[in-house]
Structure formats: C-alpha cells, structure tokens
CSV table of C-alpha atoms in Angstrom, one decimal:
chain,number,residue,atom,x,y,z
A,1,UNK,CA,0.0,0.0,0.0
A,2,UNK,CA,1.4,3.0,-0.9
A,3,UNK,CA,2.2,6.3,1.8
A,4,UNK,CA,-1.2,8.3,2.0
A,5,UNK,CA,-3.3,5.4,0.5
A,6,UNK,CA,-6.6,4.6,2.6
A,7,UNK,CA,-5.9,2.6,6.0
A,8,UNK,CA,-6.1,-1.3,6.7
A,9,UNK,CA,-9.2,-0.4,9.0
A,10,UNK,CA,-11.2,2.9,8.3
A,11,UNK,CA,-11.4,5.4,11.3
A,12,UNK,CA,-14.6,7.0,11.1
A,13,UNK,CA,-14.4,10.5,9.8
A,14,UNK,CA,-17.2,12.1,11.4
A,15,UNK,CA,-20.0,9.6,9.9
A,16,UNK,CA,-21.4,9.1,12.9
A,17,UNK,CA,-21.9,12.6,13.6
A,18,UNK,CA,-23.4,13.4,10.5
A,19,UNK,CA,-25.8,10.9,10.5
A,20,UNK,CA,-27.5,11.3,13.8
A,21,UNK,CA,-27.3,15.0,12.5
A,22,UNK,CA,-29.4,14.1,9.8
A,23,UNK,CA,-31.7,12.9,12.4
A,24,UNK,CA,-30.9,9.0,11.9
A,25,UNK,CA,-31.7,6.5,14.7
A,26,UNK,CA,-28.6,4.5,15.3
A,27,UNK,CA,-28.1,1.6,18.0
A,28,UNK,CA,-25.5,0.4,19.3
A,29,UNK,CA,-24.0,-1.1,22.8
A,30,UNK,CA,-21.8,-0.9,25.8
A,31,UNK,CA,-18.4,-2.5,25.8
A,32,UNK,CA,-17.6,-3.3,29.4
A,33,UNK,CA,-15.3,-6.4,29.4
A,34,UNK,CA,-13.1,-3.8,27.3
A,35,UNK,CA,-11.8,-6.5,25.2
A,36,UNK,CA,-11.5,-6.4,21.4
A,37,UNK,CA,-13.0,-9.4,21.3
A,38,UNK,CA,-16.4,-8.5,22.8
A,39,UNK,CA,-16.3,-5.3,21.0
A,40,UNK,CA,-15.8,-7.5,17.4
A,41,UNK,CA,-18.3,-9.6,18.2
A,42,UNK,CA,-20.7,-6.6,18.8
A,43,UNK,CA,-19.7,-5.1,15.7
A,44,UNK,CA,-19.7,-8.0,13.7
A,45,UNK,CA,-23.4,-8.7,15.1
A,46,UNK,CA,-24.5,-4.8,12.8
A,47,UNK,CA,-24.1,-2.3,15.6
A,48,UNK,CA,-23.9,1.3,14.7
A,49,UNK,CA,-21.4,1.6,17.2
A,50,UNK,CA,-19.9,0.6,20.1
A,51,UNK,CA,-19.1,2.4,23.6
A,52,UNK,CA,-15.9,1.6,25.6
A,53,UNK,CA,-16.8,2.1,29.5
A,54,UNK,CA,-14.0,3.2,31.2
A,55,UNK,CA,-16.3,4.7,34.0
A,56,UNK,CA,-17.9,1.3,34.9
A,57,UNK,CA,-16.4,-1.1,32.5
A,58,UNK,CA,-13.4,-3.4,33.2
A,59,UNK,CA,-10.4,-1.7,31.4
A,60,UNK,CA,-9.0,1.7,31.1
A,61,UNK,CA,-7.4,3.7,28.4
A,62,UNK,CA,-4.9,1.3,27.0
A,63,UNK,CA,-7.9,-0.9,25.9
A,64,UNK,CA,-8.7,1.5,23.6
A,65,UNK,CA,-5.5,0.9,21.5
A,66,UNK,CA,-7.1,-2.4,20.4
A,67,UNK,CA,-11.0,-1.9,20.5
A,68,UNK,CA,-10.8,0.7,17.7
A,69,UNK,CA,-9.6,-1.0,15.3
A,70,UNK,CA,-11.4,-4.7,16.5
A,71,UNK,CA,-14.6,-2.6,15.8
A,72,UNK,CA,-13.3,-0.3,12.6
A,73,UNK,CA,-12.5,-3.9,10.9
A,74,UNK,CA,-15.9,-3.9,10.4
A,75,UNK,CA,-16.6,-0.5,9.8
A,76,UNK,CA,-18.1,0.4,13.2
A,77,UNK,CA,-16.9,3.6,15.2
A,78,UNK,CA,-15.8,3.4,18.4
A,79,UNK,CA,-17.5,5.6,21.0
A,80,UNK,CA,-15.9,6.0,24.5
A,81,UNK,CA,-17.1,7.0,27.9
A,82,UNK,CA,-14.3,8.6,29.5
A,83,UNK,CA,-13.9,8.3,33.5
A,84,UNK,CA,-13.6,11.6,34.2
A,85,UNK,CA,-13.9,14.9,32.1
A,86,UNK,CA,-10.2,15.7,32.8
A,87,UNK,CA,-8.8,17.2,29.5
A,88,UNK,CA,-6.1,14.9,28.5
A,89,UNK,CA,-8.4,12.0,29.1
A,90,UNK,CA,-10.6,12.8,25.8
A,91,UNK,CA,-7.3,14.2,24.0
A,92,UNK,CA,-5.4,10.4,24.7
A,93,UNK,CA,-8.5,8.5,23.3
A,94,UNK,CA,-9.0,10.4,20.1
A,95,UNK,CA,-6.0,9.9,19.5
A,96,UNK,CA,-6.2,6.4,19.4
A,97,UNK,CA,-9.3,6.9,16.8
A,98,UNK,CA,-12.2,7.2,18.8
A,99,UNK,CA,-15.1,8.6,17.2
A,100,UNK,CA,-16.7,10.4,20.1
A,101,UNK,CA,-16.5,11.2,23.5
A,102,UNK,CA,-19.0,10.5,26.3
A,103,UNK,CA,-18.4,12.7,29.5
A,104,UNK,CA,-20.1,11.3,32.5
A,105,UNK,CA,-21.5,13.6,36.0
A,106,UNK,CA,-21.7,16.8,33.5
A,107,UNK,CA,-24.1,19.5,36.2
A,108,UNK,CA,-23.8,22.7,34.3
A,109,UNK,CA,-23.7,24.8,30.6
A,110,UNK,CA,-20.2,25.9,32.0
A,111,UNK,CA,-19.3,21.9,32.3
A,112,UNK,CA,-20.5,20.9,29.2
A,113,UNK,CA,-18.4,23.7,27.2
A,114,UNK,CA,-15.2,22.9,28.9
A,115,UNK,CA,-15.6,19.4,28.0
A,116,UNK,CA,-16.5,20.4,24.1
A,117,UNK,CA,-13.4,22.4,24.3
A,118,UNK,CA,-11.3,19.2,25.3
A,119,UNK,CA,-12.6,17.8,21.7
A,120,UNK,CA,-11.3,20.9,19.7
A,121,UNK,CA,-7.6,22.0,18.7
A,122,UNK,CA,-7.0,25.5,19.3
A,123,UNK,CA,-8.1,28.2,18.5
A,124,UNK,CA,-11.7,26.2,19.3
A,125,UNK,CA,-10.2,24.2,22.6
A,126,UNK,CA,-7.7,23.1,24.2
A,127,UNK,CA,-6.6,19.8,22.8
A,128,UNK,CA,-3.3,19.0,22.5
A,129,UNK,CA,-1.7,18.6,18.9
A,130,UNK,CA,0.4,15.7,17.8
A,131,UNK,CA,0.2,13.8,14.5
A,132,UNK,CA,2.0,10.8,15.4
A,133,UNK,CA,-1.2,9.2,16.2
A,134,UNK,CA,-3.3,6.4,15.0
A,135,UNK,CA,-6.2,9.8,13.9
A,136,UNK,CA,-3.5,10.6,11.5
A,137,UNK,CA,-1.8,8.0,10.2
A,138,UNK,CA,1.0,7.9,12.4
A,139,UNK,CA,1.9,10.8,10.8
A,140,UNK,CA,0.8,9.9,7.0
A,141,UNK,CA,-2.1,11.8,7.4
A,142,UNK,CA,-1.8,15.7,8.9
A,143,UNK,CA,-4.7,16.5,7.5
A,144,UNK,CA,-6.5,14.9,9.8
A,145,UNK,CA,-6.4,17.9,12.4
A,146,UNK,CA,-8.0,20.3,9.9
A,147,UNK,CA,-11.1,17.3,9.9
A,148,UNK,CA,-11.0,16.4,13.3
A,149,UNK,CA,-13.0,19.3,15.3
A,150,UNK,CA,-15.6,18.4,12.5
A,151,UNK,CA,-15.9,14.9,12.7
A,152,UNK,CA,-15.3,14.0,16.4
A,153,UNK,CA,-18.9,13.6,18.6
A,154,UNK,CA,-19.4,15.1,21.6
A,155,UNK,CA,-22.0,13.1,24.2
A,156,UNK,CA,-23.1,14.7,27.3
A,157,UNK,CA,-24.5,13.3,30.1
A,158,UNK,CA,-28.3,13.8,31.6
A,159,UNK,CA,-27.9,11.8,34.5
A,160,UNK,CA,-28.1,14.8,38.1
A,161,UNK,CA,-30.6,17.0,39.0
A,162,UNK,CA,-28.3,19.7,38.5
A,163,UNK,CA,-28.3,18.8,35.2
A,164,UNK,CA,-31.6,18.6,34.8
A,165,UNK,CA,-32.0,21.8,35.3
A,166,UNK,CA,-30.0,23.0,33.0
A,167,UNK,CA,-30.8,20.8,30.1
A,168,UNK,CA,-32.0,23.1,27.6
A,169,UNK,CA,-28.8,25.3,28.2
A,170,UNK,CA,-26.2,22.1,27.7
A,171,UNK,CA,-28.5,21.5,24.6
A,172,UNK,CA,-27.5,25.0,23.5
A,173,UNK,CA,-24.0,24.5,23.8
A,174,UNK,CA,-22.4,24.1,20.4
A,175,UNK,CA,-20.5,20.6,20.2
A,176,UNK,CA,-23.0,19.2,22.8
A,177,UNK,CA,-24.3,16.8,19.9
A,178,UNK,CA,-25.9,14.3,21.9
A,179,UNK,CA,-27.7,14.3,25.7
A,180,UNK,CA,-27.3,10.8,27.2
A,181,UNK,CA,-29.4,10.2,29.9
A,182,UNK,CA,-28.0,7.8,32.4
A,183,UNK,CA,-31.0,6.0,34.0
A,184,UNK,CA,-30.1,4.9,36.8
A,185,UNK,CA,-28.0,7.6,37.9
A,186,UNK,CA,-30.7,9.7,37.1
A,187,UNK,CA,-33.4,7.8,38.6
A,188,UNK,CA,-31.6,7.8,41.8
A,189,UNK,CA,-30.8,11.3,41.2
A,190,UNK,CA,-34.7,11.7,41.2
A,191,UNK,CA,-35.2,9.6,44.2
A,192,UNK,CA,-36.9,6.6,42.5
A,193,UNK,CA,-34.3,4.5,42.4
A,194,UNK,CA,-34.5,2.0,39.4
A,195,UNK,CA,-38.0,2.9,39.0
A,196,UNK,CA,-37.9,3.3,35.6
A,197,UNK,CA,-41.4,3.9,35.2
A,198,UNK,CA,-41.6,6.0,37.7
A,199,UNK,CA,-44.0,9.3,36.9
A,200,UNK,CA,-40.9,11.7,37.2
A,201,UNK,CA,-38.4,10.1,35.8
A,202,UNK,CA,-40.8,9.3,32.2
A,203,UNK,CA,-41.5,13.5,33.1
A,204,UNK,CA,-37.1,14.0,33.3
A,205,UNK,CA,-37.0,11.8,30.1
A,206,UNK,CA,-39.5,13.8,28.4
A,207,UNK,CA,-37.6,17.3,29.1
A,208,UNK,CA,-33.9,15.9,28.1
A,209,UNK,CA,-35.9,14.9,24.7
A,210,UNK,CA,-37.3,18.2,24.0
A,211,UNK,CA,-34.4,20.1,25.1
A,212,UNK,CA,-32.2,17.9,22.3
A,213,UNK,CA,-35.2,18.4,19.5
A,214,UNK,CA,-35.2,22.2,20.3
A,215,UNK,CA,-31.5,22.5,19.6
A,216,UNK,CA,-31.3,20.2,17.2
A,217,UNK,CA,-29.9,17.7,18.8
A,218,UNK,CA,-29.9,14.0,19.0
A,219,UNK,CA,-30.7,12.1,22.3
A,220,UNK,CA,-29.4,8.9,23.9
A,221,UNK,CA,-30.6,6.6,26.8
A,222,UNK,CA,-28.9,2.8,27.4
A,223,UNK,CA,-32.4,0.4,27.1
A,224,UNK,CA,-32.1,-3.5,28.1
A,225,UNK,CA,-33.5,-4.7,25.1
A,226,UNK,CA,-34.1,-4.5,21.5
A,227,UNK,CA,-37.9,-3.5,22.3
A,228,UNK,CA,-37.5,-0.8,24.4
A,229,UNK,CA,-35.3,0.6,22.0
A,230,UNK,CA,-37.9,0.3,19.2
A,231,UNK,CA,-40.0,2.5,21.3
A,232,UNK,CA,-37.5,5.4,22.0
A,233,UNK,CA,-36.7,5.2,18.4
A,234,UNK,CA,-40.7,5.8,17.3
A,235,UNK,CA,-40.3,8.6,19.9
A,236,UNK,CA,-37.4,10.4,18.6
A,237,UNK,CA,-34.1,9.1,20.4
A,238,UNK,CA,-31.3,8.7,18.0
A,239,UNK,CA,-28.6,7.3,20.2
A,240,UNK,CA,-29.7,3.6,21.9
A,241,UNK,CA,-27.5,1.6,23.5
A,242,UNK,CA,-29.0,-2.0,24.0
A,243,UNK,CA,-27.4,-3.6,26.9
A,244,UNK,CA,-23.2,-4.2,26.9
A,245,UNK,CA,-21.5,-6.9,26.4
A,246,UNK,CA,-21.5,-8.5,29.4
A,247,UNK,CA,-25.3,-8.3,29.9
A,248,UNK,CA,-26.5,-9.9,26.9
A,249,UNK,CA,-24.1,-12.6,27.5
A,250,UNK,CA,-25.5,-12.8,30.7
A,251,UNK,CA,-29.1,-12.7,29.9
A,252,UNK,CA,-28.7,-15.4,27.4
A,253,UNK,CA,-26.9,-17.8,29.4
A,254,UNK,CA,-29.8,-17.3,32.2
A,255,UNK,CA,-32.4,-17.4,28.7
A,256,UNK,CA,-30.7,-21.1,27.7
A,257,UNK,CA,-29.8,-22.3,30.9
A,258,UNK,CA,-34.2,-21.8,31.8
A,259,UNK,CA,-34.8,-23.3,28.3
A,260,UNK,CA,-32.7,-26.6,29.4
A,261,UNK,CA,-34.4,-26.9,32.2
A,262,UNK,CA,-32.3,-25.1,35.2
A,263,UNK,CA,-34.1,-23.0,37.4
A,264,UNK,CA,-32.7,-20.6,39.4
C-alpha cells in the first residue's frame, strides 16, 4: 500500500456525527469487558457503534488501543465513555481513533463547554496537537487535524438534577451533539431508584428529549432490550445503547440455561 493510501481499518471520519445530525436513529451497545473481542463480536453482530466504558467497564485507556480497530475492521466507530472529564483524558482516546466522546456527572452549561473544548484544537479548545497518532496516520495523514474538530462527537451526560435543570442550556452548547441520559444515575438522582417507570423520571425523560429536539440535537438513553429501544426510536431518540457486552451474555446464558431446564 502506498504512503497516503486509505488505512487497513477505516477510522470513522465524522460519519457518525453526520448521521445522527441528519436525524438518523442508530443503535448500538456498551463495551464493558473492554476486550477487542467483545467489542468485534458486537460489531460484527451490525451495531452502529460501540461504547468503551471506562467509568464502569473493566479496562481503562490502553484498551482503547485495540477496541478501535477490532470494531473499525468492520466498519463500526468506536465511542468511549471517559472516567472523568479531565482534559487529556478525551485528548489520549482520540488519538487512538475514537469517534466520540462521552463525559459522565456533567451538572452545568459551563461543564459541558469545557468538555466540548477538550474535543477541539485550538483556536476552538484546548486539545493537544500531535500527528504521530493512529487519527492521523501515524503521521501519513496531517490533514487529519484540519477534519478532526468536524468529525469527532461530543456526548453529554443527563444523568443529576443539576443537570436537569440546566438541560436546555447544555443542549444550547455548540459541540453538545448528543444528551445521554443515564438511567439509573438519574433515577436515583430523582429519588426513584430503578423505577424506571416512575412518573418523574418518564416526566425527566421527556424534558432531556425536548431540550435535544429544540437545539437540534440527538438524544441517547442505554435500554435493556431491543424492544425498548424500538419504542424510543418511534419517539425520537437517535442514540440507543442496548445492553453491553456483558449483559446480553449474561441474559442469554440465564435465557438457555431456563430453556434446558435449570431453574434458578
């Protein structure tokens, strides 16, 4: 392959943002054994995408390195939750080729800008510039930082009351392009804890979604199942994550074990 020519695995390049810009519905799951393996497997199942958990999944940062391109071999972006909204942490995973960033325990408008800046270069933020990176071809491909405050996705969290509160101004935020409720968090935020049908937590679900449509922008939620996310879907959320890795193994282990006959 000659210098310049398209990669062994294709990085993303800001498809995933555009589409949900577009206003597509896209599903995907969480990655919490932060192996490559999982993460292929999920990709190679037809996931939009896949998140990397490094709040509450197994792994940290260095799992990365290999989940990328496990999930870009099949065309699949790689989306990752980041543990804390630090600004190197986002920096150190695009890097590697992630196609987003998720920031976890965002509160206010002042929050959520600071972690859009961690996405940008300057003039626009405050990421550091290198191009010996897997986002530019280890060098083969500078032109990469003139794409990359364009094409990287910026996920925000929904999941405090503080939050809450200040939904429609984090919606405002420019780079904010997706508000990612986190339902437990939030239900426990809202003092119903795990009661996801709870009255004000379906009210909490119904501002975050209005707040995104009034922007303009798309909205997330993680659902157990393929059903639930059929219904968010028919309701305007763009960004589903069915279950993670380890919990549909799980559940269909339990779902096999009950159809040979075990019970629990």
């Amino acid at each position: 392959m000659t210098p310049g020519a398209a990669p062994r695995y294709a990085l993303d390049r800001g498809a995933l943002r555009r589409r949900l810009a577009a206003g597509e519905v896209t599903f995907g799951t969480f990655v919490g054994a932060a192996t490559p393996i999982t993460a292929e497997v999920c990709a190679a199942a037809g996931v939009d995408w896949v998140l990397l958990d490094l709040e509450h999944g197994a792994g940290g940062e260095e799992q990365a390195r290999d989940v990328v391109p496990a999930a870009a071999s099949y065309g699949v972006p790689t989306v990752v939750r980041v543990e804390s909204t630090e600004r190197i942490r986002a920096g150190r995973l695009l890097d590697v080729g992630a196609a987003g960033v998720m920031f976890p325990r965002v509160d206010t408008t002042d929050e959520a800008a600071a972690c859009v800046r961690h996405l940008r270069y300057p003039p626009a933020g405050d990421r550091g510039v290198a191009t010996y990176n897997r986002m530019c071809g280890y060098g083969l491909d500078p032109g990469a930082l003139d794409r990359s405050d364009g094409d990287v996705l910026g996920v925000v969290q929904i999941e405090t009351l503080p939050a809450l509160e200040a939904v429609e101004q984090i919606a405002a935020v420019d780079g904010v392009d997706v508000l990612f409720v986190g339902p437990r968090d939030l239900s426990h935020a809202l003092e119903v804890p795990g009661q996801l049908r709870a009255p004000v937590y379906l009210a909490a679900l119904d501002r975050v979604l209005e707040a995104a449509k009034a922007h303009g922008k798309a909205v997330g939620l993680l659902v157990p199942d393929g059903a639930a996310a059929a219904r968010l879907a028919a309701a305007g959320w763009q960004f589903l994550a069915i279950g993670s890795d380890t919990t549909l193994l799980a559940n269909a282990v339990v779902a096999e074990l009950r159809r040979a006959g075990q019970t629990p």
